JSON list of C-alpha atoms in Angstrom, two decimals:
[
{"chain": "M", "resi": 1, "resn": "ASP", "atom": "CA", "xyz": [6.38, 23.17, 7.02]},
{"chain": "M", "resi": 2, "resn": "ALA", "atom": "CA", "xyz": [6.96, 22.51, 3.31]},
{"chain": "M", "resi": 3, "resn": "GLY", "atom": "CA", "xyz": [7.37, 18.77, 3.93]},
{"chain": "M", "resi": 4, "resn": "GLU", "atom": "CA", "xyz": [3.99, 18.51, 5.63]},
{"chain": "M", "resi": 5, "resn": "ALA", "atom": "CA", "xyz": [2.33, 20.70, 3.00]},
{"chain": "M", "resi": 6, "resn": "ALA", "atom": "CA", "xyz": [3.77, 18.50, 0.22]},
{"chain": "M", "resi": 7, "resn": "HIS", "atom": "CA", "xyz": [2.61, 15.39, 2.09]},
{"chain": "M", "resi": 8, "resn": "GLN", "atom": "CA", "xyz": [-0.93, 16.72, 2.43]},
{"chain": "M", "resi": 9, "resn": "ALA", "atom": "CA", "xyz": [-0.97, 17.71, -1.27]},
{"chain": "M", "resi": 10, "resn": "ALA", "atom": "CA", "xyz": [0.15, 14.18, -2.22]},
{"chain": "M", "resi": 11, "resn": "ILE", "atom": "CA", "xyz": [-2.65, 12.71, -0.09]},
{"chain": "M", "resi": 12, "resn": "GLN", "atom": "CA", "xyz": [-5.19, 14.82, -1.98]},
{"chain": "M", "resi": 13, "resn": "VAL", "atom": "CA", "xyz": [-3.77, 13.62, -5.33]},
{"chain": "M", "resi": 14, "resn": "ALA", "atom": "CA", "xyz": [-4.03, 10.00, -4.11]},
{"chain": "M", "resi": 15, "resn": "ILE", "atom": "CA", "xyz": [-7.63, 10.56, -3.00]},
{"chain": "M", "resi": 16, "resn": "GLN", "atom": "CA", "xyz": [-8.50, 12.00, -6.43]},
{"chain": "M", "resi": 17, "resn": "LEU", "atom": "CA", "xyz": [-6.83, 9.00, -8.10]},
{"chain": "M", "resi": 18, "resn": "THR", "atom": "CA", "xyz": [-8.88, 6.67, -5.90]},
{"chain": "M", "resi": 19, "resn": "HIS", "atom": "CA", "xyz": [-12.09, 8.37, -7.00]},
{"chain": "M", "resi": 20, "resn": "ARG", "atom": "CA", "xyz": [-11.09, 7.98, -10.68]},
{"chain": "M", "resi": 21, "resn": "ILE", "atom": "CA", "xyz": [-10.37, 4.27, -10.10]},
{"chain": "M", "resi": 22, "resn": "ALA", "atom": "CA", "xyz": [-13.71, 3.85, -8.32]},
{"chain": "M", "resi": 23, "resn": "ALA", "atom": "CA", "xyz": [-15.57, 5.61, -11.15]},
{"chain": "M", "resi": 24, "resn": "LYS", "atom": "CA", "xyz": [-14.19, 2.96, -13.54]},
{"chain": "M", "resi": 25, "resn": "GLY", "atom": "CA", "xyz": [-15.35, 0.15, -11.23]},
{"chain": "M", "resi": 26, "resn": "GLN", "atom": "CA", "xyz": [-11.74, -0.90, -10.52]},
{"chain": "M", "resi": 27, "resn": "TYR", "atom": "CA", "xyz": [-11.47, 0.12, -6.85]},
{"chain": "M", "resi": 28, "resn": "VAL", "atom": "CA", "xyz": [-11.49, -2.60, -4.20]},
{"chain": "M", "resi": 29, "resn": "ALA", "atom": "CA", "xyz": [-9.64, -1.07, -1.23]},
{"chain": "M", "resi": 30, "resn": "CYS", "atom": "CA", "xyz": [-6.74, 1.19, -0.27]},
{"chain": "M", "resi": 31, "resn": "SER", "atom": "CA", "xyz": [-5.20, 2.71, 2.80]},
{"chain": "M", "resi": 32, "resn": "PRO", "atom": "CA", "xyz": [-2.05, 4.52, 3.81]},
{"chain": "M", "resi": 33, "resn": "LEU", "atom": "CA", "xyz": [-0.03, 2.85, 6.54]},
{"chain": "M", "resi": 34, "resn": "GLN", "atom": "CA", "xyz": [1.38, 4.38, 9.71]},
{"chain": "M", "resi": 35, "resn": "HIS", "atom": "CA", "xyz": [5.13, 5.09, 9.67]},
{"chain": "M", "resi": 36, "resn": "SER", "atom": "CA", "xyz": [7.37, 2.03, 9.96]},
{"chain": "M", "resi": 37, "resn": "ARG", "atom": "CA", "xyz": [8.51, 3.20, 13.42]},
{"chain": "M", "resi": 38, "resn": "THR", "atom": "CA", "xyz": [5.03, 2.14, 14.66]},
{"chain": "M", "resi": 39, "resn": "ALA", "atom": "CA", "xyz": [5.55, -1.43, 13.42]},
{"chain": "M", "resi": 40, "resn": "VAL", "atom": "CA", "xyz": [5.63, -4.50, 15.64]},
{"chain": "M", "resi": 41, "resn": "CYS", "atom": "CA", "xyz": [7.36, -7.61, 14.33]},
{"chain": "M", "resi": 42, "resn": "VAL", "atom": "CA", "xyz": [6.44, -11.13, 15.46]},
{"chain": "M", "resi": 43, "resn": "ARG", "atom": "CA", "xyz": [8.98, -13.91, 14.81]},
{"chain": "M", "resi": 44, "resn": "MET", "atom": "CA", "xyz": [9.38, -17.50, 15.88]},
{"chain": "M", "resi": 45, "resn": "LYS", "atom": "CA", "xyz": [12.57, -18.21, 17.82]},
{"chain": "M", "resi": 46, "resn": "ASP", "atom": "CA", "xyz": [13.22, -21.57, 19.42]},
{"chain": "M", "resi": 47, "resn": "GLY", "atom": "CA", "xyz": [9.55, -22.47, 18.99]},
{"chain": "M", "resi": 48, "resn": "LYS", "atom": "CA", "xyz": [8.26, -19.33, 20.75]},
{"chain": "M", "resi": 49, "resn": "ALA", "atom": "CA", "xyz": [6.79, -16.13, 19.39]},
{"chain": "M", "resi": 50, "resn": "VAL", "atom": "CA", "xyz": [9.08, -13.15, 19.98]},
{"chain": "M", "resi": 51, "resn": "VAL", "atom": "CA", "xyz": [7.61, -9.67, 19.63]},
{"chain": "M", "resi": 52, "resn": "THR", "atom": "CA", "xyz": [9.87, -6.70, 18.91]},
{"chain": "M", "resi": 53, "resn": "ASP", "atom": "CA", "xyz": [9.15, -3.08, 18.18]},
{"chain": "M", "resi": 54, "resn": "GLY", "atom": "CA", "xyz": [10.13, -1.69, 14.82]},
{"chain": "M", "resi": 55, "resn": "PRO", "atom": "CA", "xyz": [10.02, -2.73, 11.19]},
{"chain": "M", "resi": 56, "resn": "TYR", "atom": "CA", "xyz": [10.90, -6.17, 9.86]},
{"chain": "M", "resi": 57, "resn": "ALA", "atom": "CA", "xyz": [14.10, -5.03, 8.14]},
{"chain": "M", "resi": 58, "resn": "GLU", "atom": "CA", "xyz": [16.48, -2.10, 8.16]},
{"chain": "M", "resi": 59, "resn": "THR", "atom": "CA", "xyz": [15.92, -0.37, 4.86]},
{"chain": "M", "resi": 60, "resn": "HIS", "atom": "CA", "xyz": [15.72, 3.09, 3.35]},
{"chain": "M", "resi": 61, "resn": "GLU", "atom": "CA", "xyz": [12.44, 2.22, 1.66]},
{"chain": "M", "resi": 62, "resn": "MET", "atom": "CA", "xyz": [9.15, 1.56, 3.37]},
{"chain": "M", "resi": 63, "resn": "ILE", "atom": "CA", "xyz": [5.66, 0.57, 2.38]},
{"chain": "M", "resi": 64, "resn": "GLY", "atom": "CA", "xyz": [3.55, 3.71, 2.53]},
{"chain": "M", "resi": 65, "resn": "GLY", "atom": "CA", "xyz": [0.22, 2.06, 1.87]},
{"chain": "M", "resi": 66, "resn": "PHE", "atom": "CA", "xyz": [-1.64, -0.23, -0.46]},
{"chain": "M", "resi": 67, "resn": "TYR", "atom": "CA", "xyz": [-4.23, -0.28, -3.20]},
{"chain": "M", "resi": 68, "resn": "ILE", "atom": "CA", "xyz": [-6.22, -3.31, -4.27]},
{"chain": "M", "resi": 69, "resn": "VAL", "atom": "CA", "xyz": [-7.63, -2.80, -7.74]},
{"chain": "M", "resi": 70, "resn": "ASP", "atom": "CA", "xyz": [-9.62, -5.11, -9.97]},
{"chain": "M", "resi": 71, "resn": "VAL", "atom": "CA", "xyz": [-8.12, -4.80, -13.44]},
{"chain": "M", "resi": 72, "resn": "PRO", "atom": "CA", "xyz": [-7.79, -7.38, -16.22]},
{"chain": "M", "resi": 73, "resn": "THR", "atom": "CA", "xyz": [-4.06, -6.91, -16.94]},
{"chain": "M", "resi": 74, "resn": "VAL", "atom": "CA", "xyz": [-0.83, -5.89, -15.28]},
{"chain": "M", "resi": 75, "resn": "GLU", "atom": "CA", "xyz": [-0.59, -3.14, -17.89]},
{"chain": "M", "resi": 76, "resn": "ASP", "atom": "CA", "xyz": [-3.80, -1.64, -16.48]},
{"chain": "M", "resi": 77, "resn": "ALA", "atom": "CA", "xyz": [-2.28, -1.74, -12.98]},
{"chain": "M", "resi": 78, "resn": "ILE", "atom": "CA", "xyz": [0.87, -0.06, -14.30]},
{"chain": "M", "resi": 79, "resn": "GLU", "atom": "CA", "xyz": [-1.19, 2.77, -15.77]},
{"chain": "M", "resi": 80, "resn": "ILE", "atom": "CA", "xyz": [-2.80, 3.33, -12.36]},
{"chain": "M", "resi": 81, "resn": "ALA", "atom": "CA", "xyz": [0.59, 3.19, -10.61]},
{"chain": "M", "resi": 82, "resn": "LYS", "atom": "CA", "xyz": [2.00, 5.84, -12.95]},
{"chain": "M", "resi": 83, "resn": "GLN", "atom": "CA", "xyz": [-0.63, 8.27, -11.64]},
{"chain": "M", "resi": 84, "resn": "HIS", "atom": "CA", "xyz": [0.13, 7.75, -7.94]},
{"chain": "M", "resi": 85, "resn": "PRO", "atom": "CA", "xyz": [1.97, 10.61, -6.20]},
{"chain": "M", "resi": 86, "resn": "GLY", "atom": "CA", "xyz": [4.28, 8.10, -4.50]},
{"chain": "M", "resi": 87, "resn": "MET", "atom": "CA", "xyz": [6.00, 7.66, -7.86]},
{"chain": "M", "resi": 88, "resn": "ARG", "atom": "CA", "xyz": [7.69, 11.04, -7.28]},
{"chain": "M", "resi": 89, "resn": "TYR", "atom": "CA", "xyz": [9.52, 9.73, -4.22]},
{"chain": "M", "resi": 90, "resn": "GLY", "atom": "CA", "xyz": [10.09, 6.05, -4.83]},
{"chain": "M", "resi": 91, "resn": "ALA", "atom": "CA", "xyz": [8.54, 3.05, -6.48]},
{"chain": "M", "resi": 92, "resn": "VAL", "atom": "CA", "xyz": [5.12, 1.47, -6.70]},
{"chain": "M", "resi": 93, "resn": "GLU", "atom": "CA", "xyz": [5.30, -2.31, -6.51]},
{"chain": "M", "resi": 94, "resn": "ILE", "atom": "CA", "xyz": [2.58, -4.28, -8.30]},
{"chain": "M", "resi": 95, "resn": "ARG", "atom": "CA", "xyz": [1.67, -7.82, -7.33]},
{"chain": "M", "resi": 96, "resn": "PRO", "atom": "CA", "xyz": [-1.28, -10.03, -8.22]},
{"chain": "M", "resi": 97, "resn": "VAL", "atom": "CA", "xyz": [-3.45, -11.15, -5.33]},
{"chain": "M", "resi": 98, "resn": "VAL", "atom": "CA", "xyz": [-3.61, -14.88, -4.67]},
{"chain": "M", "resi": 99, "resn": "GLU", "atom": "CA", "xyz": [-7.24, -15.91, -4.32]},
{"chain": "M", "resi": 100, "resn": "LEU", "atom": "CA", "xyz": [-7.84, -18.83, -1.93]},
{"chain": "M", "resi": 101, "resn": "ASP", "atom": "CA", "xyz": [-11.02, -20.85, -1.72]},
{"chain": "M", "resi": 102, "resn": "GLY", "atom": "CA", "xyz": [-12.56, -21.23, 1.71]},
{"chain": "M", "resi": 103, "resn": "LEU", "atom": "CA", "xyz": [-11.63, -17.84, 3.15]},
{"chain": "M", "resi": 104, "resn": "PRO", "atom": "CA", "xyz": [-14.31, -15.72, 4.81]},
{"chain": "M", "resi": 105, "resn": "PRO", "atom": "CA", "xyz": [-15.40, -12.60, 2.90]},
{"chain": "M", "resi": 106, "resn": "ALA", "atom": "CA", "xyz": [-13.00, -9.67, 3.20]},
{"chain": "M", "resi": 107, "resn": "ARG", "atom": "CA", "xyz": [-14.01, -6.94, 5.59]},
{"chain": "M", "resi": 108, "resn": "LEU", "atom": "CA", "xyz": [-12.18, -3.83, 4.52]}
]
């Protein structure tokens, strides 16, 4: 259907963007996420872990995936975000990563 065709076209645009980021030495990692209906939420209730199916919150927006890029400024990250196909359907949220000493190396 047209929805699936548009989705697959957007994936190809995102892949091309990822290659451009990598060519500039800015790529660290990225991945789309499964639909929020596949989520499992773990909460503490009365001192015990409670596991429920479904997303954390009822919302019309969902996180579709993530990119980790190594850029010197937020303006550089904004320029990358402007190129992402997700911008056509919603928003791209940008946050700095908090770097903690003592963590094992990332395995992405």
